[in-house]
Each structure stands twice: as C-alpha cells, then as structure tokens.
mmCIF file of C-alpha atoms and ligand atoms in Angstrom:
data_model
loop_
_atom_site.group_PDB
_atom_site.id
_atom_site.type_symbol
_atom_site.label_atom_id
_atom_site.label_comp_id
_atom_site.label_asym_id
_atom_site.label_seq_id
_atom_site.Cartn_x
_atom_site.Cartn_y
_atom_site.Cartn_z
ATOM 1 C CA UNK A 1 260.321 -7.692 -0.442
ATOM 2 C CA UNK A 2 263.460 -9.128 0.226
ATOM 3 C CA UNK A 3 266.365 -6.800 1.592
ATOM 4 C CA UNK A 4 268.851 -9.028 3.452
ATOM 5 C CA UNK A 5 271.457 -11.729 1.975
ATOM 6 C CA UNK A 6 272.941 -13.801 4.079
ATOM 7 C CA UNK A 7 276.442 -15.251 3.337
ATOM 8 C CA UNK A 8 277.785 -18.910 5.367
ATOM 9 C CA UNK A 9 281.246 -18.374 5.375
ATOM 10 C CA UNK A 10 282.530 -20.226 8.259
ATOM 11 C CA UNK A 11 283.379 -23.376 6.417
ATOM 12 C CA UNK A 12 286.885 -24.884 7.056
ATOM 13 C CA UNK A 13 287.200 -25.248 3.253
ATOM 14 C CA UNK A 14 289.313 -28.357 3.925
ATOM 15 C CA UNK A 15 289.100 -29.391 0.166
ATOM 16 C CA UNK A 16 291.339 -26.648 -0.621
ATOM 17 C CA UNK A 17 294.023 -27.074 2.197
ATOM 18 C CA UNK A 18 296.829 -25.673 2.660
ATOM 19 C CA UNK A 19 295.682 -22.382 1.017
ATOM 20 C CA UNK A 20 292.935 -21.887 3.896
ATOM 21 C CA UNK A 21 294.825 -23.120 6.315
ATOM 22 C CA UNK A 22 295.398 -18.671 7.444
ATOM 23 C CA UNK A 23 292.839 -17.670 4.006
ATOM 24 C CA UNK A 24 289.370 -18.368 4.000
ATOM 25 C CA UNK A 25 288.161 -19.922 1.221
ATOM 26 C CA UNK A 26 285.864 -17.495 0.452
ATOM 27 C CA UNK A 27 288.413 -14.892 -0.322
ATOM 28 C CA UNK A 28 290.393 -17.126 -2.860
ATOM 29 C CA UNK A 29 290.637 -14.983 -5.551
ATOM 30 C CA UNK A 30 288.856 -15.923 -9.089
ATOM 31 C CA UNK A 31 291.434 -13.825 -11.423
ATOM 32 C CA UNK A 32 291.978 -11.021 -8.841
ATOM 33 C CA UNK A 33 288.848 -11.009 -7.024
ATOM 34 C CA UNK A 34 287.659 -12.746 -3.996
ATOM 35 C CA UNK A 35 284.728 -15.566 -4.243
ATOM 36 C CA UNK A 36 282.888 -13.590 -1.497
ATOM 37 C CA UNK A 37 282.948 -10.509 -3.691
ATOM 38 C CA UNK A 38 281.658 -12.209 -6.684
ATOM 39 C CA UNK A 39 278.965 -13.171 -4.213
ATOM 40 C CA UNK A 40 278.324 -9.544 -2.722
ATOM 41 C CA UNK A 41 278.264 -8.017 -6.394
ATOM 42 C CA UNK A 42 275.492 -10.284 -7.589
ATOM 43 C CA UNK A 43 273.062 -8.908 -4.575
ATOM 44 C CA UNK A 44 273.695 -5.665 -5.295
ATOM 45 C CA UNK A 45 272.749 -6.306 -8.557
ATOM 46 C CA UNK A 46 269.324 -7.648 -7.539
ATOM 47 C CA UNK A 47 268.867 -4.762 -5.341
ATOM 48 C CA UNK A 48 269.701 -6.128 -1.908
ATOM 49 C CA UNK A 49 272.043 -4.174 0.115
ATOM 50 C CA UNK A 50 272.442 -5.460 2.989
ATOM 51 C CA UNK A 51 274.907 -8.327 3.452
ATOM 52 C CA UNK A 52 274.753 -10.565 6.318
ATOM 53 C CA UNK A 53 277.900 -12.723 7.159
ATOM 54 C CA UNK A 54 278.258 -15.660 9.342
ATOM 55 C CA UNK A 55 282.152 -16.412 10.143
ATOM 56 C CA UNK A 56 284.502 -18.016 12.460
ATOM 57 C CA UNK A 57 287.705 -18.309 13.351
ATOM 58 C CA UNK A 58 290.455 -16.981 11.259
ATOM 59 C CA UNK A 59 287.949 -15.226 8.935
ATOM 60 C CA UNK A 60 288.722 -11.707 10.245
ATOM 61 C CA UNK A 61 289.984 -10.598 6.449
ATOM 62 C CA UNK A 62 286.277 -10.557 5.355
ATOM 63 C CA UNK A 63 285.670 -7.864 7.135
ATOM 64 C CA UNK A 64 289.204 -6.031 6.306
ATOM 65 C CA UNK A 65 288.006 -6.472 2.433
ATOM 66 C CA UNK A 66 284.573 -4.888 3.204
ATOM 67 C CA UNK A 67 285.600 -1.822 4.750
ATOM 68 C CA UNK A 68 287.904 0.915 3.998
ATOM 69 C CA UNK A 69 291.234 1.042 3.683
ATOM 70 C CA UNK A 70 292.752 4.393 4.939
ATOM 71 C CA UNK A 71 296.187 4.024 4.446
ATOM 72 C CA UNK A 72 295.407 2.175 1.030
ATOM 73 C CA UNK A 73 293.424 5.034 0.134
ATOM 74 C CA UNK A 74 295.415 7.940 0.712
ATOM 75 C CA UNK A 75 298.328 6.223 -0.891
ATOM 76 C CA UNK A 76 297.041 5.657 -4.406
ATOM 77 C CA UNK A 77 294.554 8.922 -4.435
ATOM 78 C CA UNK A 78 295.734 10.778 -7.416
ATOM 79 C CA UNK A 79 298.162 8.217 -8.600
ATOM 80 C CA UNK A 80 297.683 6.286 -11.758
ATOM 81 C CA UNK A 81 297.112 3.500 -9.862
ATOM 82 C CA UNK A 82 293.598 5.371 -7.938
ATOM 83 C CA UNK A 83 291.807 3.203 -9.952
ATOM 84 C CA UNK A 84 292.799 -0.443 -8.973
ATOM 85 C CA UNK A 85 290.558 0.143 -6.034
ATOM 86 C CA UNK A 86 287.558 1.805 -7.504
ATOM 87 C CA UNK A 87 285.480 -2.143 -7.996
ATOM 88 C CA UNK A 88 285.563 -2.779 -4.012
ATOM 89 C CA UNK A 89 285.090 0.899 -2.937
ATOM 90 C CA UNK A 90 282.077 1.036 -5.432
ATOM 91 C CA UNK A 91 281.074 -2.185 -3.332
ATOM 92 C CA UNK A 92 281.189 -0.678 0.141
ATOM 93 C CA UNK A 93 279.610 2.197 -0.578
ATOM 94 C CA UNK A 94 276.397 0.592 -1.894
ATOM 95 C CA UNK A 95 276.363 -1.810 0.492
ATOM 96 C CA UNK A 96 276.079 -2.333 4.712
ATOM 97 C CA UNK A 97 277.865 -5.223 6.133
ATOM 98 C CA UNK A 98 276.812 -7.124 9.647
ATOM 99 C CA UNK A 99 278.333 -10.100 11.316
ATOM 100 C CA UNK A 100 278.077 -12.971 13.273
ATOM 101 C CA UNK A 101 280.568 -15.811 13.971
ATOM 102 C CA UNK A 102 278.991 -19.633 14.107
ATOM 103 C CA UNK A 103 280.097 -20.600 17.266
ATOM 104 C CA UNK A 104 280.821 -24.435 16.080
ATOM 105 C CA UNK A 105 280.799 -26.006 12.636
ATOM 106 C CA UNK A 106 277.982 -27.953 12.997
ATOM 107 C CA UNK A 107 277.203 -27.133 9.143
ATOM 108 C CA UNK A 108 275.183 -24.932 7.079
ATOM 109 C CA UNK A 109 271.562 -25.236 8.701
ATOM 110 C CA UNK A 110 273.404 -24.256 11.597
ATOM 111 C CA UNK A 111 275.714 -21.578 10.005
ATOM 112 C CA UNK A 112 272.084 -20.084 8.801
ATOM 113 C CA UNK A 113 270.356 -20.316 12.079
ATOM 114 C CA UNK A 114 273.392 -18.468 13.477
ATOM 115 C CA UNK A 115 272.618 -15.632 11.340
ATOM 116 C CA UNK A 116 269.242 -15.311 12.736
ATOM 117 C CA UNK A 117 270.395 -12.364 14.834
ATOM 118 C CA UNK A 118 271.091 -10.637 11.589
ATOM 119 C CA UNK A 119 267.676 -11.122 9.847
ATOM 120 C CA UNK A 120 265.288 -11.294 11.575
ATOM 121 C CA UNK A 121 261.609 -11.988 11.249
ATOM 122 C CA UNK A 122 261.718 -11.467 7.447
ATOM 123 C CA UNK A 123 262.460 -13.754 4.191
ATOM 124 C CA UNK A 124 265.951 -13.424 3.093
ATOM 125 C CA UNK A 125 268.410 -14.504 0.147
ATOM 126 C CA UNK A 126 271.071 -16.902 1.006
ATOM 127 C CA UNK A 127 274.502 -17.575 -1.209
ATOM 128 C CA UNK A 128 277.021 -19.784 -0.896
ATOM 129 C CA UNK A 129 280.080 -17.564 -2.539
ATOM 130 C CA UNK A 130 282.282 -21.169 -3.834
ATOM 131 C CA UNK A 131 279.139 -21.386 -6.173
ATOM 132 C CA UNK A 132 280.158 -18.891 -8.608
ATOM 133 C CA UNK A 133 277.244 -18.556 -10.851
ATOM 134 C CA UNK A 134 276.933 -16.465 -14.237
ATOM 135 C CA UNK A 135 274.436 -15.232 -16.346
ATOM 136 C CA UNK A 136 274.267 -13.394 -19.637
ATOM 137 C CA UNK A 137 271.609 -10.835 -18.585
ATOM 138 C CA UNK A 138 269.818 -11.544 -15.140
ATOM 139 C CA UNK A 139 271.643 -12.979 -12.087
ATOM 140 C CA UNK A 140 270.034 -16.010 -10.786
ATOM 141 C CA UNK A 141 269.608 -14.230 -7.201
ATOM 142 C CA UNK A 142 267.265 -11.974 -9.613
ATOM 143 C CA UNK A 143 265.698 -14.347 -11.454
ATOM 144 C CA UNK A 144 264.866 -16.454 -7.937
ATOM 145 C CA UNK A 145 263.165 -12.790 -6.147
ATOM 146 C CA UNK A 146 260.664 -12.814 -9.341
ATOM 147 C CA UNK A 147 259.753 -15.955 -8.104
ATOM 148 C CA UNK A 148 259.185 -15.436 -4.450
ATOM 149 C CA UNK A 149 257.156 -12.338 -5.699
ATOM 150 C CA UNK A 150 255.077 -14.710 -7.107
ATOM 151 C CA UNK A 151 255.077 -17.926 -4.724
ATOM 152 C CA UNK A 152 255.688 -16.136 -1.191
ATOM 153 C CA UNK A 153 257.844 -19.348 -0.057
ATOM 154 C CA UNK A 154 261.190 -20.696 0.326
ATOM 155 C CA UNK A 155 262.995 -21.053 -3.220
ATOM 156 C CA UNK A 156 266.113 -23.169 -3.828
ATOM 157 C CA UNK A 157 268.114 -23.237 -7.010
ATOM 158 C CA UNK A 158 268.622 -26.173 -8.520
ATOM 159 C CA UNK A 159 270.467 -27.779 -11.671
ATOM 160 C CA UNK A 160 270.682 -31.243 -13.634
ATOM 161 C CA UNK A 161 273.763 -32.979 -12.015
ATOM 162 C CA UNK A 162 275.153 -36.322 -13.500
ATOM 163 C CA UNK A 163 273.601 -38.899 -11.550
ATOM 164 C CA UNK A 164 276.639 -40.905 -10.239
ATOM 165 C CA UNK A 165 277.712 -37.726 -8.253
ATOM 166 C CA UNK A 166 274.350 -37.191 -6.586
ATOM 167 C CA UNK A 167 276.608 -37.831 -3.530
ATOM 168 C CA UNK A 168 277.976 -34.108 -3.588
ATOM 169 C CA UNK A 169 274.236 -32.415 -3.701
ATOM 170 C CA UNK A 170 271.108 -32.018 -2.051
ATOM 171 C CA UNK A 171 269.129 -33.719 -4.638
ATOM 172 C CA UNK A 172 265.308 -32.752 -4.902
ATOM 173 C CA UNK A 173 262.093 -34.802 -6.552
ATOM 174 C CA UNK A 174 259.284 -32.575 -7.347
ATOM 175 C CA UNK A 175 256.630 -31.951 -9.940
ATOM 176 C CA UNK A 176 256.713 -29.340 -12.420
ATOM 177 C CA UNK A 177 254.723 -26.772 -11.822
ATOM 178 C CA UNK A 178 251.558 -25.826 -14.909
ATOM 179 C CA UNK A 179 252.702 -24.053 -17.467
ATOM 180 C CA UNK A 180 257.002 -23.861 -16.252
ATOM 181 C CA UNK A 181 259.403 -25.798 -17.509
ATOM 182 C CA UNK A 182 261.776 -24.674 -14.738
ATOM 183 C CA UNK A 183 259.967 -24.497 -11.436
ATOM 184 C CA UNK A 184 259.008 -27.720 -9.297
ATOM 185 C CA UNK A 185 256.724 -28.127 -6.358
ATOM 186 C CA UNK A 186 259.040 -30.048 -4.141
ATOM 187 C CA UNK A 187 258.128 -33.094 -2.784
ATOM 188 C CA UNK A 188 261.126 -34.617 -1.496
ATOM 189 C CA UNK A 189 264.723 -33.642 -0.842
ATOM 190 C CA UNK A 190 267.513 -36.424 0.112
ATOM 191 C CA UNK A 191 270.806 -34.315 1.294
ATOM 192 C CA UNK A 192 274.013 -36.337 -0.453
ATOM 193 C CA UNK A 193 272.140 -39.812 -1.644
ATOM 194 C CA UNK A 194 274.104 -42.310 -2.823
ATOM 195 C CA UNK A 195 273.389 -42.280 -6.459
ATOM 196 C CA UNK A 196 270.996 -46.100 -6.337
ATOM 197 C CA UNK A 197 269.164 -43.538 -3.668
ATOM 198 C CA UNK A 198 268.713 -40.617 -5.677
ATOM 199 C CA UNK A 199 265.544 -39.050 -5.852
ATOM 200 C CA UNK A 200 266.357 -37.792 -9.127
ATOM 201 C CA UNK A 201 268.938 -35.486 -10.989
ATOM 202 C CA UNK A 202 268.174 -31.994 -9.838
ATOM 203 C CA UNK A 203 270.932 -31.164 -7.704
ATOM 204 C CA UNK A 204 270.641 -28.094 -5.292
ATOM 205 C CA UNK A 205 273.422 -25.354 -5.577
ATOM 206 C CA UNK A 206 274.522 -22.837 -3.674
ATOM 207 C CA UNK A 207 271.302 -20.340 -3.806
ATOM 208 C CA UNK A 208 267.926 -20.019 -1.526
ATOM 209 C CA UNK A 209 265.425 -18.023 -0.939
ATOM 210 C CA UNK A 210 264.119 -18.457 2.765
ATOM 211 C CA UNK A 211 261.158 -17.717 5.031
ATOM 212 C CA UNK A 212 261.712 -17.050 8.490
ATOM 213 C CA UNK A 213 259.954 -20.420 10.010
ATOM 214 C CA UNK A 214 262.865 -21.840 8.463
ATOM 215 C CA UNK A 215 264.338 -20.538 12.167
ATOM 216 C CA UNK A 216 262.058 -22.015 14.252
ATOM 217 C CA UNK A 217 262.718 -25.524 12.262
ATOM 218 C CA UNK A 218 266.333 -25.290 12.339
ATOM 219 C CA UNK A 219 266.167 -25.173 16.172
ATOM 220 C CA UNK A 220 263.741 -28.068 17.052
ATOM 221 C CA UNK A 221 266.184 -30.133 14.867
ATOM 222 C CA UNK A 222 268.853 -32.761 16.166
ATOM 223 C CA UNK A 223 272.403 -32.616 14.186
ATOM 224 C CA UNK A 224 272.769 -35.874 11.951
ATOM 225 C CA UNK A 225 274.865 -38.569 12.183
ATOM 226 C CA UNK A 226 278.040 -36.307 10.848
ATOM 227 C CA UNK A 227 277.424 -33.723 13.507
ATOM 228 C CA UNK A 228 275.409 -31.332 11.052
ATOM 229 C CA UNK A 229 272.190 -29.579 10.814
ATOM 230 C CA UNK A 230 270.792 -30.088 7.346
ATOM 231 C CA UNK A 231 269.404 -27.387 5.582
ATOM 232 C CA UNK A 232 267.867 -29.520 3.587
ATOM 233 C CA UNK A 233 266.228 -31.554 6.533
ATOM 234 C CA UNK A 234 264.713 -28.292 7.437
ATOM 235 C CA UNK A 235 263.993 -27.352 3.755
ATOM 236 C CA UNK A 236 261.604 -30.698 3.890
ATOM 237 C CA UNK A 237 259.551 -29.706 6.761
ATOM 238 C CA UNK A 238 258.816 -26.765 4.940
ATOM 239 C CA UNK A 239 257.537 -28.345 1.524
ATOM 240 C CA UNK A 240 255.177 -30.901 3.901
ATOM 241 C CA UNK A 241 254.034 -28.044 5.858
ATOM 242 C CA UNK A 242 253.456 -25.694 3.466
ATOM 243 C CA UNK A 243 255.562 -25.575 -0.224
ATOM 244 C CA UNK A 244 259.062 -25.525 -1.300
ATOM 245 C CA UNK A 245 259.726 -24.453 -5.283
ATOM 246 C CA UNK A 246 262.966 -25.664 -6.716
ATOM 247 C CA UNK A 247 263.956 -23.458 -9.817
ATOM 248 C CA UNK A 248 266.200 -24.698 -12.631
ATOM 249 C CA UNK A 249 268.496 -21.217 -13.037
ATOM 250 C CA UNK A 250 269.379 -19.562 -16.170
ATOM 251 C CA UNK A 251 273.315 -19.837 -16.591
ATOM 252 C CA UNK A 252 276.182 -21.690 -15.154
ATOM 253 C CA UNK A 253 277.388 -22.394 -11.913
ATOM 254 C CA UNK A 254 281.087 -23.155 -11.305
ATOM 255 C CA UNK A 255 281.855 -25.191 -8.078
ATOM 256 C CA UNK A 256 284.531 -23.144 -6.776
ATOM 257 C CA UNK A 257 284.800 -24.819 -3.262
ATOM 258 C CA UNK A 258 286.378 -27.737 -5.301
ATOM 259 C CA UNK A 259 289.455 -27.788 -7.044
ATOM 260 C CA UNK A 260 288.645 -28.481 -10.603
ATOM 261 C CA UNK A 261 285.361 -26.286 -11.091
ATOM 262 C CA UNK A 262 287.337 -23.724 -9.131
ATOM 263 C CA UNK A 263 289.893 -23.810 -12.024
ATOM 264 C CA UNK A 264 286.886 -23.943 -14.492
ATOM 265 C CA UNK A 265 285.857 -20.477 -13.483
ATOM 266 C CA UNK A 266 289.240 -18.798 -13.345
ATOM 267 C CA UNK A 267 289.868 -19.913 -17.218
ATOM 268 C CA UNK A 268 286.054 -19.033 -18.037
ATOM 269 C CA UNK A 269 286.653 -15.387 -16.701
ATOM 270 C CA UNK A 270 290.545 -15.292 -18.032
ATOM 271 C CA UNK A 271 289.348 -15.701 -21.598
ATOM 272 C CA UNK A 272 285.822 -14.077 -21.015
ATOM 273 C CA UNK A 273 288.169 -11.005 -20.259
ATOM 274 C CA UNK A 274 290.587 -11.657 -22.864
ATOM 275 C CA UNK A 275 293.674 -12.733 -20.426
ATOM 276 C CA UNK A 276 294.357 -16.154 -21.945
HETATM 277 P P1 UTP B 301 280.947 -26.775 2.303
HETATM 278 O O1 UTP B 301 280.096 -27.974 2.305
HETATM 279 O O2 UTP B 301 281.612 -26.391 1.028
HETATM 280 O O3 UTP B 301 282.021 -26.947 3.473
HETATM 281 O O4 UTP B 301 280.066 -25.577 2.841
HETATM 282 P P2 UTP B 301 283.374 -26.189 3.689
HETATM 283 O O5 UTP B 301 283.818 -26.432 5.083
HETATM 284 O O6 UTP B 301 283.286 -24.746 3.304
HETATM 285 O O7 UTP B 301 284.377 -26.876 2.632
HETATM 286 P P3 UTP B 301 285.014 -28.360 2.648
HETATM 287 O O8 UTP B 301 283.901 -29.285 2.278
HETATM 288 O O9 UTP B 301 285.582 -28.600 4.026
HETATM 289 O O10 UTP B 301 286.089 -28.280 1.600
HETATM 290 C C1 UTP B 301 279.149 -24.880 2.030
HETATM 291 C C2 UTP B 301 279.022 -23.468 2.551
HETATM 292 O O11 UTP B 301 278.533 -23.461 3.883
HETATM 293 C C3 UTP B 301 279.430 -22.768 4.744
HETATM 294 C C4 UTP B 301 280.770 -22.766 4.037
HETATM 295 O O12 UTP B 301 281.550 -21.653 4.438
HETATM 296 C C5 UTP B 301 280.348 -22.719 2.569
HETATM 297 O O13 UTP B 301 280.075 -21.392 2.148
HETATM 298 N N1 UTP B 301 279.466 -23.474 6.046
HETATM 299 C C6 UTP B 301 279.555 -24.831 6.086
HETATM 300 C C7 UTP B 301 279.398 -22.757 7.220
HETATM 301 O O14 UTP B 301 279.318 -21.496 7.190
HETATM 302 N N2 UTP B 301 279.422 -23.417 8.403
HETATM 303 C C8 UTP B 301 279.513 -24.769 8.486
HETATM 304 O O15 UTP B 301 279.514 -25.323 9.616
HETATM 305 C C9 UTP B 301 279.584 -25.487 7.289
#
C-alpha cells in the first residue's frame, strides 16, 4: 500500500523568470489556485495523505499555504466571504505535511533522494505539480496505484510526445505488456535524446511510482555532465535489475512549468468553469 507522496519543489523554475524570482513556481496560480495544490488535491483523491515536500530556498510560502491561517480565519468566520477559504482548509485537514529542503540543485534524482528522510523504507508516489494532469473520472495517481497493486515495482507515466521535442522528456522504449494496450515493460530509458537518438515517442511526465532501492541507486550514482542526478539513470538500473512498467495515462497533461502549456491549462479550466 502506498501512503506517502512526495512533491520536488525546489526547482529554480528559471523558464518562468521574473515571476519566481521571490514565488516559487509551484505556487503560480492556475485560475486562483496554486500548481502545488492541484498536485496535493489529486493524492488525496487517491487516498494518500501524507504529503512529503522537498524545498529550498525562498520556498517558505509552501508551507504558509499548507497550514492555517489564524488571523485569515478569524477575519472572514461568519462573513460572506467564510467561504473563499473552505477548498484549502478542506485540504489541510485531510492531509499531514513534512519537509525537507534539497541542500543543492543538483536535479530531481537528487531532489528525490533528499526526501528519503521523509519516506522511508516504503514505495511511494511522486508528482511533479507544473504537470497539471486531468481526468474525467480517475486521476492518473489512481489509475498508476492499481497498477503497482498488480506489478509491485516502480511505475512511471508516460505519454506520446511529438518526436522532434524528445529533447524536453525522458523518453522510454519498452514492450507492451500481454493483453494492455497501455502498459510497457521498460527496456530502455534515454533522459532528453536528441530526437535522431530517440528511443521512441513515449515521453515520461511528471508522475512515478517508486520502490525504495530506488535510494540506494540514487546514492551510488555520479551527477552527469550538467551537474544532475538523473532519475531516469536510476529508473534504468531498476528495469535491468528487476522491472520498470511505463503506463500510457488516461487524460491530459498540461506542461505548466513552461509558458505556453501553462497558459493551455489556465484557458482549459477558465472555460471548463465557465469564466471565459
Ligand atoms: P524542472 O526540470 O522543471 O526544473 O524540474 P525547474 O528548475 O523547476 O524549472 P526550469 O527548467 O528552471 O524552468 C522538474 C521538477 O523537479 C523539481 C522542480 O521543482 C520541478 O518540480 N526539481 C528540479 C527539484 O526539486 N530540484 C532540482 O534540483 C531540480
């Protein structure tokens, strides 16, 4: 069973400078509600309560949003206005929030190894919150803990991405598993190819399920060439040692760490909600 999420939110988010120059990118609102939120909300819906964070620097209104607001509070009780604040309270009631800073950004292997402290010796879900995924019934964190019920291993989500920008993704080659049109034994994983050295078009987003070797992997590794630890990298090992599924998700995934699919998603939930 799977009761921790873990959240890498220590990114500089320089593709959106200057807004996160003081904000972090994961609280950019979509209409008026953070990324990060969106994120939290979707965990809760597939049961997990217990958010882990990993921040940094200048990320200290993450945990101001997750926690109460006194004077907030007591201002707006029994106003008209009492219930502007009912979505996030709703939030941190059902839900327990931990922390850990990444010392360095030495990328998102390392931002998840940093959060070791947090889980522990036991799988865990991981999102990215500037992957803003919907769904029309089940969220794809759901839909992925059906599958580690059934395949006990580390799950990434994964959609078809237009070849010539390969160079944004972890790209994955696998073979489809008997019977599925959406899983994929993994059998190789190239982090940002250049699209001649793509191993195909399934393009990893912003949603994992992990074991805990993944730990142990993440520290015998060396940072690459750009100063990172590769999830990915360590994502590999696992599929030679043991197996990796890749899972093409039900819905749509907005790339919200990036200007345009960032704009994609506010004008999606603007006219889902009637706004525009
Ligand atoms: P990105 O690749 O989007 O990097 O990280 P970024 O720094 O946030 O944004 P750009 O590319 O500079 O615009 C993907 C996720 O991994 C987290 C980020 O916060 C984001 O959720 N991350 C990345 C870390 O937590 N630590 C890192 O060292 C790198």
């Amino acid at each position: 069973m799977i009761r921790k999420c873990l959240f890498p939110a220590a990114g500089y988010g320089t593709r959106f400078l200057p807004a996160t120059k003081a904000v972090p990118k994961e609280m950019l609102p979509v209409l008026n509600k953070p990324l990060l939120q969106y994120g939290v909300e979707e965990a809760l819906a597939a049961n997990i309560s217990n958010m882990a964070i990993v921040t940094g620097r200048g990320k200290r209104s993450i945990e101001d949003h997750f926690d109460n607001a006194f004077e907030l509070e007591t201002q707006l009780k029994n106003t008209p206005k009492e219930h502007y604040l009912k979505e996030i309270t709703d939030v941190i009631n059902n839900a327990t929030f931990t922390y850990v800073r990444q010392k360095q950004m030495l990328g998102l292997g390392d931002a998840i190894l940093s959060g070791e402290p947090l889980i522990g010796n036991e799988s865990f879900a991981v999102i990215l919150a500037d992957d803003l995924c919907i769904n029309e019934d089940t969220n794809v964190l759901s839909q992925m803990l059906k599958l580690y019920d059934k395949y006990q291993c580390s799950i990434v989500a994964v959609e078809e991405i237009p070849i010539n920008e390969s160079y944004k993704y972890g790209v994955i080659n696998g073979k489809l598993i008997k019977n599925s049109n959406d899983q994929y034994l993994v059998n190789e994983m190239v982090e940002k190819p250049k699209p001649e050295n793509s191993p195909g078009n399934l393009g990893i987003i912003g949603r994992y399920i992990l074991t805990p070797d993944i730990f142990q992997i993440l520290k015998q590794m060396q940072v690459n060439n750009k100063g990172e630890l590769q999830i990915t990298d360590a994502l590999m090992q696992q599929a030679k040692i043991g197996k990796v599924i890749a899972y093409k998700f039900k819905g749509q995934r907005f790339d919200c760490g990036d200007i345009k699919g960032y704009v994609q998603a506010t004008n999606y939930f603007a006219k889902s909600k009637g706004i525009i």
